[in-house]
Structures are given as structure tokens and as C-alpha cells.
């Protein structure tokens, strides 16, 4: 089973707020967890990825993985209007090979100035 | 910078036409992918390729075929376009040892009338 659940939103928050975006999944074999950002009329771009459980921080962005709960999160601190986009979580079982990723449906985020 | 270029941003075709979507990457990546993206359904994998002339079906290959004659180029073919193939088509590429890090093109929005 490959299903990944993600709330489509829209999620609207004021500038400067902390944003929490989440995905749940059912396949316990998933080991790599990615967050892609997609601006309107553009292709997705990779924001961050984590391997297995734990946290990873990159500037204002923090990715968290809880494999025991099959739950991943992306936190955005000090959110900016330029963060307004659709955020897609994606997962796969191994880093190598060639088969594709399993994506969530994406959460549309709006940061109000 | 990795660049994945899709030949057309917008295409309008008629039912029954044969449609070619072209994708070129400039990073010597082994893997290339075709996804379609629909509202409420997210990204779904159509076909992928891990080497020249090699191809594998993804989750929704029906009605599509692909061609990879050169490493840098991956084509998606709609043999006889139908209205339910109206969608955003996204091409991506990755190194084989890091398939979780995929680079996407800007997408082709195809309308089949």
C-alpha cells in the first residue's frame, strides 16, 4: 500500500507565524521523506529530505519524521509572503534505484502580508 | 544548476491526435520520469526510465508510451489523445543513487478538446 495523506488546505496564516505542514502514510517500508515546494505554474523543487526518523533543520525550515506514528512534518518559522506555495510531501523506500516517488496531494499555503 | 527543460508550456490538441511531449535534462542523470498532476489527485507516475532504451511502467501507464533514445531526452507519447488526458505533465530526472532528489521541469499544460 502506497497511500500518503496530506490536507490540501488552503492554509492561510499571517506573516511571521510558524507554519506546520503534515503528512501521514501507511507503508512502513518508506525510509526517505522529502518536502517539495511548488509555486503556481512551476514545477516542484526539492526543499529538504530526511532519512529514517529524526529532525533536520535548514534555515527557517525544519523537517521531522516520526516513523513509529508514520507521520512527517515541515515547520516554517518566521513565515514570509514568498513562502506562499503548494507544499508536497514525497516518500520512497530506498534512495537508489529508479522507481518514482509517492507524493501527497499537496497543501496550498497562503502567507498574508 | 540542474536544468530540466520541457519543450512546451501549453499545448492544445484534438481528440484522437498523436501527441509528443519532450523533456531534456543537462546533468547526465540516469533516471528520468514522467508524472501527471491533477487537482485533488496530486502527482502520479506514468513511466520512468533508468537508462537509454529502458522503460518501466509507473502507476498509470494506460494510454501512454515513452521513448528514450538518448540519455538526456525522454519523450512521452499519447498515441490517441482523449479528453481525460487533459492535465499538467511534469518531467523529472535524478541520479540513480539518489532517486529521492528529483529535479523537475516547469511542466506542460495539455488540453485535449
CSV table of C-alpha atoms in Angstrom, one decimal:
chain,number,residue,atom,x,y,z
A,1,UNK,CA,0.0,0.0,0.0
A,2,UNK,CA,1.5,3.4,-1.0
A,3,UNK,CA,-1.1,5.9,0.1
A,4,UNK,CA,0.1,9.2,1.5
A,5,UNK,CA,-2.4,11.6,3.1
A,6,UNK,CA,-2.0,15.3,3.1
A,7,UNK,CA,-4.5,18.0,3.9
A,8,UNK,CA,-5.0,20.1,0.7
A,9,UNK,CA,-5.8,23.3,2.6
A,10,UNK,CA,-5.8,26.1,1.8
A,11,UNK,CA,-3.9,27.0,4.9
A,12,UNK,CA,-3.8,30.8,5.4
A,13,UNK,CA,-1.6,32.4,8.1
A,14,UNK,CA,-0.3,35.9,8.9
A,15,UNK,CA,3.2,36.8,8.0
A,16,UNK,CA,5.7,35.9,10.8
A,17,UNK,CA,3.6,33.0,12.0
A,18,UNK,CA,5.0,29.5,12.5
A,19,UNK,CA,3.5,27.1,9.9
A,20,UNK,CA,3.1,23.4,10.4
A,21,UNK,CA,2.5,21.1,7.4
A,22,UNK,CA,1.9,17.4,7.8
A,23,UNK,CA,1.6,14.1,6.1
A,24,UNK,CA,0.7,10.6,7.2
A,25,UNK,CA,1.5,7.4,5.4
A,26,UNK,CA,0.7,3.7,5.7
A,27,UNK,CA,3.8,2.0,4.1
A,28,UNK,CA,6.2,1.2,6.9
A,29,UNK,CA,8.9,0.4,4.4
A,30,UNK,CA,9.3,4.1,3.5
A,31,UNK,CA,12.8,5.4,4.5
A,32,UNK,CA,13.3,8.6,2.6
A,33,UNK,CA,11.0,11.6,3.2
A,34,UNK,CA,11.0,14.7,1.1
A,35,UNK,CA,9.3,18.1,1.0
A,36,UNK,CA,8.9,19.8,-2.3
A,37,UNK,CA,7.7,23.3,-2.9
A,38,UNK,CA,5.7,24.2,-6.0
A,39,UNK,CA,4.9,27.8,-7.0
A,40,UNK,CA,2.0,28.5,-9.2
A,41,UNK,CA,2.6,27.4,-12.8
A,42,UNK,CA,6.1,26.0,-12.0
A,43,UNK,CA,7.5,22.5,-11.4
A,44,UNK,CA,8.1,21.3,-7.8
A,45,UNK,CA,11.6,21.9,-6.3
A,46,UNK,CA,13.1,19.9,-3.5
A,47,UNK,CA,13.2,21.8,-0.2
A,48,UNK,CA,14.5,19.2,2.2
A,49,UNK,CA,14.8,15.5,2.7
A,50,UNK,CA,15.4,13.2,5.7
A,51,UNK,CA,16.4,9.6,6.0
A,52,UNK,CA,14.5,7.5,8.6
A,53,UNK,CA,13.4,9.2,11.8
A,54,UNK,CA,14.5,12.4,13.3
A,55,UNK,CA,14.8,16.1,12.7
A,56,UNK,CA,16.6,18.2,10.1
A,57,UNK,CA,16.9,21.9,10.1
A,58,UNK,CA,17.8,24.3,7.2
A,59,UNK,CA,17.4,28.0,7.9
A,60,UNK,CA,13.7,28.7,8.7
A,61,UNK,CA,12.7,25.2,7.7
A,62,UNK,CA,12.6,22.1,10.0
A,63,UNK,CA,11.6,18.6,8.8
A,64,UNK,CA,10.5,16.0,11.3
A,65,UNK,CA,9.9,12.3,10.8
A,66,UNK,CA,8.2,10.0,13.3
A,67,UNK,CA,8.3,6.5,11.8
A,68,UNK,CA,6.5,4.9,14.8
A,69,UNK,CA,3.5,7.1,14.1
A,70,UNK,CA,4.0,7.2,10.3
A,71,UNK,CA,3.8,11.0,10.5
A,72,UNK,CA,6.0,13.6,9.0
A,73,UNK,CA,6.0,17.4,9.4
A,74,UNK,CA,7.5,20.5,7.9
A,75,UNK,CA,7.8,23.6,10.1
A,76,UNK,CA,8.4,27.1,8.7
A,77,UNK,CA,9.5,29.8,11.1
A,78,UNK,CA,9.0,33.5,10.6
A,79,UNK,CA,6.9,32.8,7.5
A,80,UNK,CA,7.1,35.2,4.6
A,81,UNK,CA,4.7,36.0,1.7
A,82,UNK,CA,7.3,34.4,-0.6
A,83,UNK,CA,6.6,31.1,1.2
A,84,UNK,CA,3.1,31.1,-0.3
A,85,UNK,CA,3.1,27.9,-2.5
A,86,UNK,CA,1.9,24.4,-2.6
A,87,UNK,CA,4.0,22.0,-0.4
A,88,UNK,CA,4.2,18.4,-1.4
A,89,UNK,CA,5.5,15.6,0.8
A,90,UNK,CA,7.0,12.6,-1.0
A,91,UNK,CA,8.4,9.3,0.1
A,92,UNK,CA,10.3,6.2,-1.1
A,93,UNK,CA,11.7,3.0,0.3
A,94,UNK,CA,15.3,3.4,-0.9
A,95,UNK,CA,17.5,6.2,-2.1
A,96,UNK,CA,18.8,4.3,-5.0
A,97,UNK,CA,17.2,2.7,-8.0
A,98,UNK,CA,14.9,4.3,-10.5
A,99,UNK,CA,11.2,3.9,-9.5
A,100,UNK,CA,9.3,7.0,-8.7
A,101,UNK,CA,8.3,8.7,-5.5
A,102,UNK,CA,5.0,8.5,-3.8
A,103,UNK,CA,3.6,12.0,-3.4
A,104,UNK,CA,0.9,13.5,-1.1
A,105,UNK,CA,-1.7,15.7,-2.9
A,106,UNK,CA,-0.1,18.9,-1.6
A,107,UNK,CA,-1.1,21.6,0.9
A,108,UNK,CA,-1.7,25.1,-0.5
A,109,UNK,CA,-0.2,27.6,1.8
A,110,UNK,CA,-1.0,31.3,1.8
A,111,UNK,CA,1.0,33.8,3.9
A,112,UNK,CA,-0.9,37.0,4.4
A,113,UNK,CA,1.3,40.2,4.4
B,1,UNK,CA,22.4,24.3,-11.9
B,2,UNK,CA,20.4,21.3,-13.0
B,3,UNK,CA,18.1,22.1,-15.8
B,4,UNK,CA,15.2,20.0,-16.9
B,5,UNK,CA,13.5,21.6,-20.0
B,6,UNK,CA,10.1,20.7,-21.3
B,7,UNK,CA,9.6,21.7,-24.9
B,8,UNK,CA,6.1,23.3,-24.5
B,9,UNK,CA,4.5,25.1,-21.6
B,10,UNK,CA,1.0,24.9,-23.1
B,11,UNK,CA,-0.5,22.6,-25.7
B,12,UNK,CA,-4.0,22.3,-27.2
B,13,UNK,CA,-4.8,19.2,-29.1
B,14,UNK,CA,-7.9,17.5,-30.5
B,15,UNK,CA,-9.2,14.1,-29.5
B,16,UNK,CA,-7.6,11.3,-31.4
B,17,UNK,CA,-4.4,13.2,-32.2
B,18,UNK,CA,-1.0,11.8,-31.5
B,19,UNK,CA,0.8,14.0,-29.0
B,20,UNK,CA,4.5,14.2,-28.2
B,21,UNK,CA,5.8,15.8,-25.0
B,22,UNK,CA,9.6,16.3,-25.0
B,23,UNK,CA,11.9,16.6,-22.0
B,24,UNK,CA,15.6,17.2,-21.9
B,25,UNK,CA,18.0,17.3,-18.9
B,26,UNK,CA,21.5,18.6,-18.9
B,27,UNK,CA,23.0,16.8,-15.8
B,28,UNK,CA,23.8,13.4,-17.2
B,29,UNK,CA,21.2,11.8,-14.9
B,30,UNK,CA,20.4,8.1,-15.4
B,31,UNK,CA,16.8,8.3,-14.3
B,32,UNK,CA,14.0,10.2,-15.9
B,33,UNK,CA,10.3,10.3,-15.0
B,34,UNK,CA,7.0,11.4,-16.4
B,35,UNK,CA,4.2,12.4,-13.9
B,36,UNK,CA,0.8,13.9,-14.4
B,37,UNK,CA,-0.6,16.3,-11.9
B,38,UNK,CA,-4.4,16.8,-11.4
B,39,UNK,CA,-6.3,18.8,-8.8
B,40,UNK,CA,-7.3,16.6,-5.9
B,41,UNK,CA,-5.2,13.7,-7.2
B,42,UNK,CA,-1.6,15.1,-6.8
B,43,UNK,CA,1.3,13.8,-8.8
B,44,UNK,CA,1.0,10.3,-10.3
B,45,UNK,CA,3.8,8.4,-12.0
B,46,UNK,CA,3.2,7.5,-15.6
B,47,UNK,CA,6.5,6.0,-16.8
B,48,UNK,CA,10.1,6.1,-15.8
B,49,UNK,CA,13.4,5.2,-17.4
B,50,UNK,CA,16.8,4.2,-15.8
B,51,UNK,CA,18.9,4.0,-18.9
B,52,UNK,CA,18.8,4.6,-22.6
B,53,UNK,CA,16.1,2.5,-24.3
B,54,UNK,CA,14.9,1.2,-20.9
B,55,UNK,CA,11.5,2.0,-19.6
B,56,UNK,CA,9.2,0.9,-16.8
B,57,UNK,CA,5.5,1.4,-16.2
B,58,UNK,CA,4.5,3.6,-13.3
B,59,UNK,CA,1.1,3.7,-11.6
B,60,UNK,CA,-1.0,5.0,-14.5
B,61,UNK,CA,0.6,4.0,-17.9
B,62,UNK,CA,-2.6,3.3,-19.8
B,63,UNK,CA,-2.9,5.4,-22.9
B,64,UNK,CA,0.7,6.5,-22.8
B,65,UNK,CA,4.1,5.3,-24.2
B,66,UNK,CA,7.6,6.7,-23.8
B,67,UNK,CA,10.8,6.8,-25.7
B,68,UNK,CA,14.4,7.2,-24.5
B,69,UNK,CA,16.8,7.1,-27.4
B,70,UNK,CA,19.4,9.4,-25.8
B,71,UNK,CA,20.4,9.7,-22.2
B,72,UNK,CA,19.4,13.3,-22.0
B,73,UNK,CA,16.0,13.1,-23.7
B,74,UNK,CA,12.8,11.4,-22.5
B,75,UNK,CA,9.6,11.6,-24.6
B,76,UNK,CA,6.0,11.0,-23.5
B,77,UNK,CA,3.7,9.9,-26.3
B,78,UNK,CA,-0.1,10.0,-26.3
B,79,UNK,CA,-1.0,7.6,-29.1
B,80,UNK,CA,-4.6,8.9,-29.5
B,81,UNK,CA,-5.3,11.8,-27.1
B,82,UNK,CA,-8.5,11.7,-25.1
B,83,UNK,CA,-10.2,14.4,-23.1
B,84,UNK,CA,-9.3,12.6,-19.8
B,85,UNK,CA,-5.7,13.2,-20.6
B,86,UNK,CA,-6.1,16.9,-20.1
B,87,UNK,CA,-3.6,17.6,-17.4
B,88,UNK,CA,-0.3,19.1,-16.3
B,89,UNK,CA,2.5,16.9,-17.3
B,90,UNK,CA,5.8,17.1,-15.3
B,91,UNK,CA,9.1,15.6,-16.3
B,92,UNK,CA,11.8,14.9,-13.7
B,93,UNK,CA,15.3,13.5,-13.6
B,94,UNK,CA,17.6,12.1,-10.9
B,95,UNK,CA,20.9,10.3,-10.4
B,96,UNK,CA,20.3,6.6,-9.9
B,97,UNK,CA,22.0,6.6,-6.5
B,98,UNK,CA,19.8,9.4,-5.3
B,99,UNK,CA,16.4,8.9,-6.8
B,100,UNK,CA,14.8,10.8,-3.9
B,101,UNK,CA,16.4,14.0,-5.2
B,102,UNK,CA,14.4,14.7,-8.3
B,103,UNK,CA,14.6,17.8,-10.5
B,104,UNK,CA,11.5,18.8,-12.2
B,105,UNK,CA,10.8,20.8,-15.4
B,106,UNK,CA,8.3,23.6,-15.4
B,107,UNK,CA,5.5,21.4,-16.8
B,108,UNK,CA,3.4,21.2,-19.9
B,109,UNK,CA,-0.3,22.0,-19.5
B,110,UNK,CA,-2.1,19.9,-22.1
B,111,UNK,CA,-5.7,20.5,-23.1
B,112,UNK,CA,-7.4,17.9,-25.2
B,113,UNK,CA,-10.6,19.2,-26.9
